[in-house]
Short mmCIF file of N, CA and C in Angstrom, two decimals:
data_model
loop_
_atom_site.label_atom_id
_atom_site.label_comp_id
_atom_site.label_asym_id
_atom_site.label_seq_id
_atom_site.Cartn_x
_atom_site.Cartn_y
_atom_site.Cartn_z
N UNK I 1 2.46 31.12 -8.50
CA UNK I 1 2.84 29.73 -8.69
C UNK I 1 2.23 28.67 -8.02
N UNK I 2 2.78 27.27 -9.09
CA UNK I 2 1.71 26.30 -8.50
C UNK I 2 2.35 25.36 -8.07
N UNK I 3 2.22 24.53 -7.09
CA UNK I 3 3.13 23.49 -6.06
C UNK I 3 3.05 22.19 -7.04
N UNK I 4 3.64 21.64 -7.08
CA UNK I 4 3.53 20.31 -7.68
C UNK I 4 4.35 18.74 -6.66
N UNK I 5 3.87 17.65 -6.79
CA UNK I 5 5.06 16.76 -5.85
C UNK I 5 5.24 16.14 -7.21
N UNK I 6 6.49 15.73 -7.45
CA UNK I 6 8.04 14.79 -7.70
C UNK I 6 7.60 13.44 -7.15
N UNK I 7 7.41 12.58 -8.26
CA UNK I 7 8.11 11.11 -8.24
C UNK I 7 8.92 10.52 -9.21
N UNK I 8 9.56 9.77 -8.19
CA UNK I 8 10.69 8.64 -9.54
C UNK I 8 9.89 7.77 -10.39
N UNK I 9 10.03 7.60 -11.88
CA UNK I 9 9.66 6.44 -12.13
C UNK I 9 9.18 5.10 -11.79
N UNK I 10 10.20 4.57 -10.90
CA UNK I 10 9.57 3.25 -9.89
C UNK I 10 8.53 3.69 -9.03
N UNK I 11 9.00 4.65 -8.66
CA UNK I 11 8.10 5.29 -7.50
C UNK I 11 6.65 4.93 -8.51
N UNK I 12 6.37 5.63 -9.31
CA UNK I 12 5.12 5.25 -10.21
C UNK I 12 4.76 4.12 -10.81
N UNK I 13 5.59 3.50 -11.09
CA UNK I 13 5.21 2.01 -11.20
C UNK I 13 4.69 1.68 -10.45
N UNK I 14 5.32 1.34 -9.29
CA UNK I 14 5.43 1.11 -8.25
C UNK I 14 3.63 0.55 -7.48
N UNK I 15 3.07 2.62 -7.35
CA UNK I 15 1.74 2.62 -7.47
C UNK I 15 1.22 1.51 -8.17
N UNK I 16 1.29 2.03 -9.54
CA UNK I 16 0.45 1.66 -10.73
C UNK I 16 -0.08 0.25 -10.61
N UNK I 17 1.44 -1.06 -10.31
CA UNK I 17 1.20 -1.86 -9.95
C UNK I 17 -0.10 -2.65 -8.79
N UNK I 18 0.05 -1.87 -7.51
CA UNK I 18 -0.77 -2.17 -6.27
C UNK I 18 -1.54 -1.69 -6.42
N UNK I 19 -2.54 -0.61 -7.22
CA UNK I 19 -3.47 -0.33 -7.66
C UNK I 19 -4.65 -1.20 -8.78
N UNK I 20 -3.64 -2.05 -9.72
CA UNK I 20 -4.25 -2.37 -10.64
C UNK I 20 -4.16 -3.71 -9.42
N UNK I 21 -3.55 -4.38 -8.52
CA UNK I 21 -3.84 -5.43 -7.75
C UNK I 21 -5.41 -5.28 -6.82
N UNK I 22 -5.15 -4.20 -6.08
CA UNK I 22 -6.67 -3.29 -5.78
C UNK I 22 -8.17 -4.32 -5.79
N UNK I 23 -8.86 -5.36 -5.44
CA UNK I 23 -10.02 -5.94 -5.40
C UNK I 23 -11.05 -5.28 -4.42
N UNK I 24 -12.30 -5.47 -4.11
CA UNK I 24 -12.85 -5.20 -3.57
C UNK I 24 -12.89 -4.81 -2.08
N UNK I 25 -12.36 -6.34 -1.28
CA UNK I 25 -12.39 -6.04 -0.23
C UNK I 25 -11.71 -7.14 0.39
N UNK I 26 -11.56 -7.52 1.35
CA UNK I 26 -10.39 -7.36 2.19
C UNK I 26 -9.31 -7.43 2.76
N UNK I 27 -8.34 -7.54 3.60
CA UNK I 27 -7.17 -7.02 4.08
C UNK I 27 -6.25 -6.80 3.84
N UNK I 28 -5.75 -7.66 2.52
CA UNK I 28 -4.68 -7.90 1.57
C UNK I 28 -5.03 -6.25 0.95
N UNK I 29 -6.10 -5.34 0.30
CA UNK I 29 -6.46 -4.69 -0.01
C UNK I 29 -5.52 -3.36 0.70
N UNK I 30 -6.25 -3.51 2.46
CA UNK I 30 -5.39 -2.47 3.56
C UNK I 30 -4.09 -2.20 3.51
N UNK I 31 -3.37 -3.38 3.34
CA UNK I 31 -1.77 -3.36 2.96
C UNK I 31 -1.68 -2.87 1.71
N UNK I 32 -2.03 -2.80 0.25
CA UNK I 32 -1.68 -2.35 -0.59
C UNK I 32 -2.26 -0.61 -0.62
N UNK I 33 -3.15 -0.06 0.12
CA UNK I 33 -3.65 0.87 0.19
C UNK I 33 -2.60 1.67 0.94
N UNK I 34 -2.13 1.34 2.00
CA UNK I 34 -1.58 1.69 3.14
C UNK I 34 0.26 1.62 2.44
N UNK I 35 0.39 0.64 1.41
CA UNK I 35 1.56 0.97 0.74
C UNK I 35 1.67 2.18 -0.35
N UNK I 36 1.05 1.76 -1.21
CA UNK I 36 0.45 3.13 -1.43
C UNK I 36 0.37 4.91 -0.97
N UNK I 37 -0.18 4.80 0.06
CA UNK I 37 -0.08 6.14 0.46
C UNK I 37 1.47 6.60 1.17
N UNK I 38 1.74 5.14 1.76
CA UNK I 38 3.40 5.44 1.83
C UNK I 38 4.28 5.82 0.72
N UNK I 39 4.08 5.42 -0.42
CA UNK I 39 4.85 6.11 -1.43
C UNK I 39 4.42 7.23 -1.31
N UNK I 40 3.00 7.61 -1.70
CA UNK I 40 2.85 8.86 -2.19
C UNK I 40 3.23 10.09 -1.01
N UNK I 41 3.60 9.43 0.15
CA UNK I 41 4.21 10.47 1.49
C UNK I 41 5.83 11.07 0.84
N UNK I 42 6.77 9.71 0.17
CA UNK I 42 7.95 10.16 -0.22
C UNK I 42 7.65 10.94 -1.39
N UNK I 43 6.88 11.70 -1.98
CA UNK I 43 6.90 12.56 -2.85
C UNK I 43 7.38 13.59 -3.01
N UNK I 44 8.27 14.51 -3.61
CA UNK I 44 9.13 15.80 -3.14
C UNK I 44 7.67 16.87 -3.61
N UNK I 45 7.83 17.65 -2.98
CA UNK I 45 7.15 18.70 -3.09
C UNK I 45 8.23 20.24 -4.29
N UNK I 46 7.35 20.88 -4.24
CA UNK I 46 7.87 21.87 -5.34
C UNK I 46 7.28 22.63 -5.87
N UNK I 47 7.61 23.54 -6.52
CA UNK I 47 7.06 24.76 -7.16
C UNK I 47 7.52 25.10 -8.40
N UNK I 48 6.62 25.24 -9.26
CA UNK I 48 7.05 25.67 -10.70
C UNK I 48 6.41 26.95 -11.00
N UNK I 49 6.83 28.14 -12.30
CA UNK I 49 5.81 29.15 -12.82
C UNK I 49 5.53 28.50 -13.95
N UNK I 50 4.13 28.84 -14.71
CA UNK I 50 3.63 28.54 -15.85
C UNK I 50 4.99 29.84 -16.74
N UNK I 51 4.82 29.36 -17.61
CA UNK I 51 5.75 30.72 -18.89
C UNK I 51 4.90 32.02 -18.80
N UNK I 52 5.45 32.89 -19.22
CA UNK I 52 4.86 34.57 -18.63
C UNK I 52 4.25 34.29 -20.41
N UNK I 53 2.63 34.57 -20.69
CA UNK I 53 2.00 34.94 -22.05
C UNK I 53 2.65 36.18 -22.31
N UNK I 54 2.98 36.36 -23.28
CA UNK I 54 3.27 37.37 -24.45
C UNK I 54 1.80 37.87 -24.66
N UNK I 55 1.62 39.77 -24.72
CA UNK I 55 0.72 40.67 -25.18
C UNK I 55 -0.33 40.10 -26.09
N UNK I 56 -1.53 39.91 -26.35
CA UNK I 56 -2.02 39.18 -27.53
C UNK I 56 -2.65 38.12 -27.51
N UNK I 57 -2.04 37.11 -26.08
CA UNK I 57 -2.24 35.91 -26.02
C UNK I 57 -3.47 35.83 -25.38
N UNK I 58 -4.43 34.55 -25.67
CA UNK I 58 -5.42 34.37 -24.52
C UNK I 58 -4.88 33.50 -23.69
#
């Protein structure tokens, strides 16, 4: 089984906008990175099974 973490579409869009706003220096970046880390912590852990391969398939 593989491990996954799921996020809502809203969370992903929020992270996208925050990452696009990150510049090179400044305290504002630390706040943005902290916000992104907080969103990442809200992810829901889960598992999924890959479909079984039939005989003869690579």
